[in-house]
Coordinates of C-alpha atoms in Angstrom, one line a residue:
M296 CA 0.0 0.0 0.0
L297 CA 2.9 2.4 0.7
R298 CA 4.4 1.7 -2.7
T299 CA 1.1 2.5 -4.3
L300 CA 0.9 5.8 -2.4
R301 CA 4.4 6.8 -3.6
S302 CA 3.6 5.9 -7.2
T303 CA 0.4 7.8 -7.6
S304 CA -1.2 11.1 -6.6
N305 CA -4.8 9.8 -6.5
L306 CA -5.2 9.2 -2.8
R307 CA -9.0 8.4 -3.1
A308 CA -8.4 5.6 -5.6
V309 CA -5.7 4.0 -3.3
L310 CA -8.0 4.1 -0.3
E311 CA -11.0 2.5 -2.2
S312 CA -8.7 -0.2 -3.6
A313 CA -7.4 -1.0 -0.1
K314 CA -11.0 -1.1 1.3
G315 CA -12.1 -3.5 -1.4
S316 CA -9.2 -5.9 -0.9
A317 CA -9.8 -5.9 2.9
G318 CA -13.5 -6.7 2.4
T319 CA -12.6 -9.7 0.3
Q320 CA -10.3 -11.2 2.8
Q321 CA -11.8 -14.2 4.7
R322 CA -11.9 -13.8 8.5
P323 CA -12.0 -16.9 10.7
S324 CA -15.2 -17.4 12.6
A325 CA -15.3 -17.6 16.4
Y326 CA -15.9 -21.3 16.0
T327 CA -12.8 -21.8 13.8
A328 CA -10.7 -19.8 16.3
A329 CA -12.0 -21.7 19.3
Q330 CA -11.6 -25.0 17.4
G331 CA -7.9 -24.3 17.0
I332 CA -7.5 -23.9 20.7
A333 CA -9.5 -26.8 22.0
E334 CA -11.4 -29.8 20.6
P335 CA -15.2 -29.6 20.9
A336 CA -16.6 -31.6 23.7
G337 CA -20.1 -31.8 22.1
P338 CA -22.1 -31.2 18.9
F339 CA -21.3 -28.4 16.6
L340 CA -24.1 -26.1 17.8
E341 CA -23.1 -26.5 21.5
F342 CA -19.5 -25.7 20.7
E343 CA -20.5 -22.8 18.4
L344 CA -22.6 -21.2 21.2
S345 CA -19.8 -21.8 23.7
A346 CA -17.3 -20.0 21.4
R347 CA -19.5 -17.1 20.6
H348 CA -21.1 -16.6 24.0
P349 CA -18.7 -18.0 26.6
A350 CA -20.5 -16.1 29.5
L351 CA -23.8 -17.8 28.8
Y352 CA -22.7 -21.2 27.5
N353 CA -19.7 -22.4 29.6
K354 CA -17.6 -25.0 28.0
L355 CA -18.1 -28.4 29.7
E356 CA -15.2 -30.6 30.5
P357 CA -15.4 -34.1 29.0
L358 CA -16.8 -36.6 31.4
D359 CA -14.4 -39.2 32.6
A360 CA -16.3 -42.4 32.1
P361 CA -14.1 -44.6 34.4
L362 CA -15.3 -42.4 37.3
L363 CA -18.8 -43.8 36.9
T364 CA -18.7 -46.8 39.1
V365 CA -21.5 -49.3 39.8
E366 CA -21.7 -47.9 43.4
I367 CA -22.6 -44.4 42.0
V368 CA -25.1 -45.4 39.4
G369 CA -26.6 -48.4 41.2
P370 CA -29.4 -48.6 43.8
P371 CA -29.2 -46.2 46.7
R372 CA -26.9 -47.3 49.4
P373 CA -28.4 -47.6 52.9
Q374 CA -27.6 -44.6 55.1
P375 CA -26.6 -45.0 58.7
F376 CA -29.5 -44.6 61.1
C377 CA -29.6 -41.6 63.4
D378 CA -30.4 -44.0 66.3
A379 CA -28.7 -47.4 66.4
R380 CA -31.8 -48.9 68.0
L381 CA -33.6 -48.7 64.7
H382 CA -31.5 -51.7 63.5
K383 CA -33.8 -53.8 65.7
L384 CA -37.0 -52.6 64.1
E385 CA -39.7 -55.2 63.4
I386 CA -42.1 -53.1 61.4
G387 CA -44.5 -56.0 60.9
F388 CA -45.6 -55.7 64.5
W389 CA -47.0 -52.3 63.9
T390 CA -48.4 -52.3 60.4
R391 CA -49.9 -54.6 57.8
V392 CA -48.1 -52.7 55.0
A393 CA -45.4 -55.0 53.6
I394 CA -42.6 -52.5 53.8
P395 CA -39.1 -53.9 54.4
N396 CA -37.6 -53.3 57.9
Q397 CA -34.6 -51.5 56.4
L398 CA -36.6 -49.1 54.3
A399 CA -39.0 -48.3 57.2
A400 CA -36.2 -47.7 59.6
S401 CA -34.5 -45.5 57.0
A402 CA -37.6 -43.4 56.4
I403 CA -38.1 -43.0 60.2
S404 CA -34.5 -42.1 60.7
F405 CA -34.7 -39.5 57.8
Y406 CA -37.7 -37.9 59.5
L407 CA -36.0 -37.8 62.9
E408 CA -33.0 -36.1 61.4
N409 CA -34.6 -33.6 59.1
D410 CA -38.3 -32.9 60.1
H411 CA -38.6 -33.8 63.7
P412 CA -36.4 -30.9 64.9
I413 CA -39.0 -28.6 63.3
T414 CA -42.3 -30.4 64.0
G415 CA -41.4 -32.2 67.3
F416 CA -44.7 -33.9 67.7
F417 CA -43.4 -36.6 70.1
D418 CA -40.5 -37.4 72.4
A419 CA -38.2 -39.1 69.9
D420 CA -36.3 -41.1 72.5
L421 CA -39.4 -42.6 74.1
F422 CA -41.0 -43.2 70.7
V423 CA -37.9 -45.2 69.4
R424 CA -37.6 -47.1 72.6
D425 CA -41.2 -48.3 72.5
L426 CA -41.1 -48.8 68.7
V427 CA -38.3 -51.3 68.8
E428 CA -39.3 -52.9 72.1
L429 CA -42.9 -53.3 70.9
R430 CA -44.4 -51.3 73.8
L431 CA -47.7 -49.4 73.5
T432 CA -47.0 -46.6 76.0
F433 CA -45.5 -44.0 73.7
C434 CA -46.0 -45.7 70.4
S435 CA -49.0 -47.1 68.5
A436 CA -49.9 -48.5 65.1
F437 CA -51.7 -45.3 64.3
L438 CA -48.7 -43.2 65.1
V439 CA -46.3 -45.5 63.2
S440 CA -48.6 -45.5 60.1
S441 CA -49.0 -41.7 60.3
L442 CA -45.3 -41.2 60.6
L443 CA -44.5 -43.5 57.7
Y444 CA -47.2 -41.9 55.6
F445 CA -45.4 -38.6 55.9
S446 CA -41.8 -39.7 56.1
C447 CA -42.1 -42.0 53.0
Q448 CA -43.1 -38.9 51.0
A449 CA -40.0 -37.0 52.1
Y450 CA -37.6 -40.0 51.9
A451 CA -38.5 -40.5 48.2
R452 CA -35.8 -38.1 47.3
V453 CA -33.3 -40.6 48.7
D454 CA -35.0 -43.9 47.8
S455 CA -37.9 -43.8 45.3
R456 CA -39.2 -47.2 46.5
S457 CA -40.8 -45.4 49.5
L458 CA -43.4 -43.7 47.2
V459 CA -45.1 -47.1 46.6
F460 CA -46.0 -47.3 50.3
V461 CA -47.4 -43.7 50.7
P462 CA -51.0 -44.5 49.6
E463 CA -50.9 -47.8 51.6
F464 CA -50.0 -46.0 54.8
F465 CA -52.6 -43.4 54.2
R466 CA -55.3 -46.0 53.9
E467 CA -54.1 -47.9 57.0
A468 CA -53.9 -44.8 59.1
M469 CA -57.4 -43.7 58.1
A470 CA -58.8 -47.1 58.9
L471 CA -57.1 -47.1 62.3
W472 CA -58.4 -43.5 63.0
H473 CA -62.0 -44.4 62.2
A474 CA -61.8 -47.7 64.0
E475 CA -60.5 -46.1 67.2
R476 CA -63.1 -43.4 67.2
D477 CA -65.9 -46.1 66.7
S478 CA -66.2 -47.7 70.2
S479 CA -68.1 -50.6 68.7
M480 CA -65.0 -51.7 66.8
G481 CA -62.6 -51.4 69.7
S482 CA -62.6 -55.1 70.6
T483 CA -62.2 -56.3 67.0
I484 CA -58.7 -54.8 66.3
P485 CA -55.4 -56.4 67.5
A486 CA -53.8 -55.0 70.6
A487 CA -50.9 -53.5 68.7
E488 CA -53.4 -51.5 66.6
R489 CA -55.3 -50.0 69.5
I490 CA -54.6 -46.5 70.5
S491 CA -54.0 -46.8 74.2
N492 CA -52.5 -43.3 74.9
P493 CA -54.3 -40.1 73.8
I494 CA -50.9 -38.4 73.6
T495 CA -49.8 -40.7 70.7
T496 CA -53.2 -40.2 69.1
L497 CA -52.7 -36.5 69.1
A498 CA -49.2 -36.8 67.7
A499 CA -50.5 -39.1 65.0
A500 CA -53.3 -36.7 64.1
E501 CA -50.8 -33.9 63.7
L502 CA -48.6 -36.0 61.5
M503 CA -51.5 -37.0 59.4
S504 CA -52.4 -33.3 58.9
L505 CA -48.8 -32.6 57.8
G506 CA -48.7 -35.7 55.5
C507 CA -52.0 -34.8 53.9
Q508 CA -50.9 -31.2 53.3
C509 CA -47.8 -32.5 51.5
H510 CA -49.8 -35.1 49.6
G511 CA -52.3 -32.7 48.1
K512 CA -55.1 -33.9 50.4
D513 CA -55.8 -30.5 51.9
A514 CA -59.4 -31.1 53.0
V515 CA -58.5 -34.2 55.0
G516 CA -55.4 -32.5 56.3
Y517 CA -57.5 -29.6 57.8
E518 CA -59.8 -32.2 59.4
F519 CA -56.9 -33.8 61.2
L520 CA -55.6 -30.3 62.1
N521 CA -58.9 -29.3 63.7
A522 CA -59.2 -32.7 65.4
G523 CA -55.7 -32.4 66.8
R524 CA -56.5 -29.0 68.2
R525 CA -59.7 -30.2 69.9
M526 CA -57.8 -33.2 71.4
A527 CA -55.0 -30.9 72.7
Q528 CA -57.7 -28.7 74.3
E529 CA -59.4 -31.7 75.9
L530 CA -56.1 -33.0 77.3
G531 CA -55.4 -29.6 78.8
L532 CA -52.4 -29.0 76.6
M533 CA -53.6 -26.0 74.7
D534 CA -55.9 -23.0 75.1
V535 CA -56.5 -23.7 78.8
P536 CA -56.6 -20.7 81.2
P537 CA -54.5 -20.9 84.4
G538 CA -56.4 -22.5 87.3
S539 CA -58.7 -24.5 85.0
D540 CA -59.8 -27.9 86.1
R541 CA -58.8 -29.2 82.7
L542 CA -55.1 -28.6 83.4
P543 CA -53.4 -32.0 83.9
N544 CA -52.4 -32.8 87.4
L545 CA -48.6 -33.0 86.8
A546 CA -48.0 -34.2 90.3
N547 CA -49.5 -37.5 89.5
K548 CA -47.7 -37.9 86.2
S549 CA -44.4 -39.6 85.5
E550 CA -41.4 -37.7 84.1
Q551 CA -41.8 -39.6 80.8
W552 CA -45.4 -38.6 80.5
I553 CA -44.6 -35.0 81.2
S554 CA -41.8 -35.1 78.5
A555 CA -44.0 -36.8 75.9
S556 CA -47.0 -34.4 76.6
S557 CA -44.7 -31.4 76.5
H558 CA -43.4 -32.4 73.1
V559 CA -46.8 -33.0 71.6
A560 CA -48.2 -29.8 73.1
W561 CA -45.4 -27.7 71.7
G562 CA -45.6 -29.4 68.3
A563 CA -49.4 -29.1 68.1
Y564 CA -49.3 -25.5 69.0
N565 CA -46.7 -24.7 66.4
W566 CA -48.5 -26.5 63.7
S567 CA -51.9 -25.1 64.6
S568 CA -50.4 -21.6 64.6

């Protein structure tokens, strides 16, 4: 171009000639430039977008296939229980739903670790003790079914098998609830399925309310919520003025009963509020 300028006095012609020759030069695309730096890790379109718009389409590193072991892509591995006593669980004593002991214990453990610190409907230590030792003091079939109805929904994010049992536990809990409220059926249900402690009934009703809300059964959930509030009032655990004869005589109650009733009273109050 300098030689052309020295050999002619027509500056305009020189500039137009230079402009035309620059316009005919072929410039590499962003894809071609990026391709010279790194090999594309995916289809042409993905790599083109990554090259043109790196802020929006980040380049993905190639997946190292050997890292995908059977342990990672296989069935979910059992997680350690939050309470070692759950290893002794015999769930068949409490429910007719054919859920494996391991899965039931895992779902219960998941609830105790994640949801119970917020809901706190029962004394976890007393519940687990009676659950594995097959006692009816602070555990019942209705409470177990209600708990598993809710916890199997939450545990599905870890083990999808638990979803199969959600409707079964709902039906069983509803049957136990209606049977217990019908005095004429009291003698026809097995001992393990009888609700012997109103505290466990209240805790189960609150869990059913929570489970129904999460399961899209809002109308049934509100019925259990209202029933739980009425039970808490009847037991003297909620909405009772000081000095009322409905207040429980704590002097005649054991420390375990006081602990269990305190948990369910606080949990019912929180959920009702």
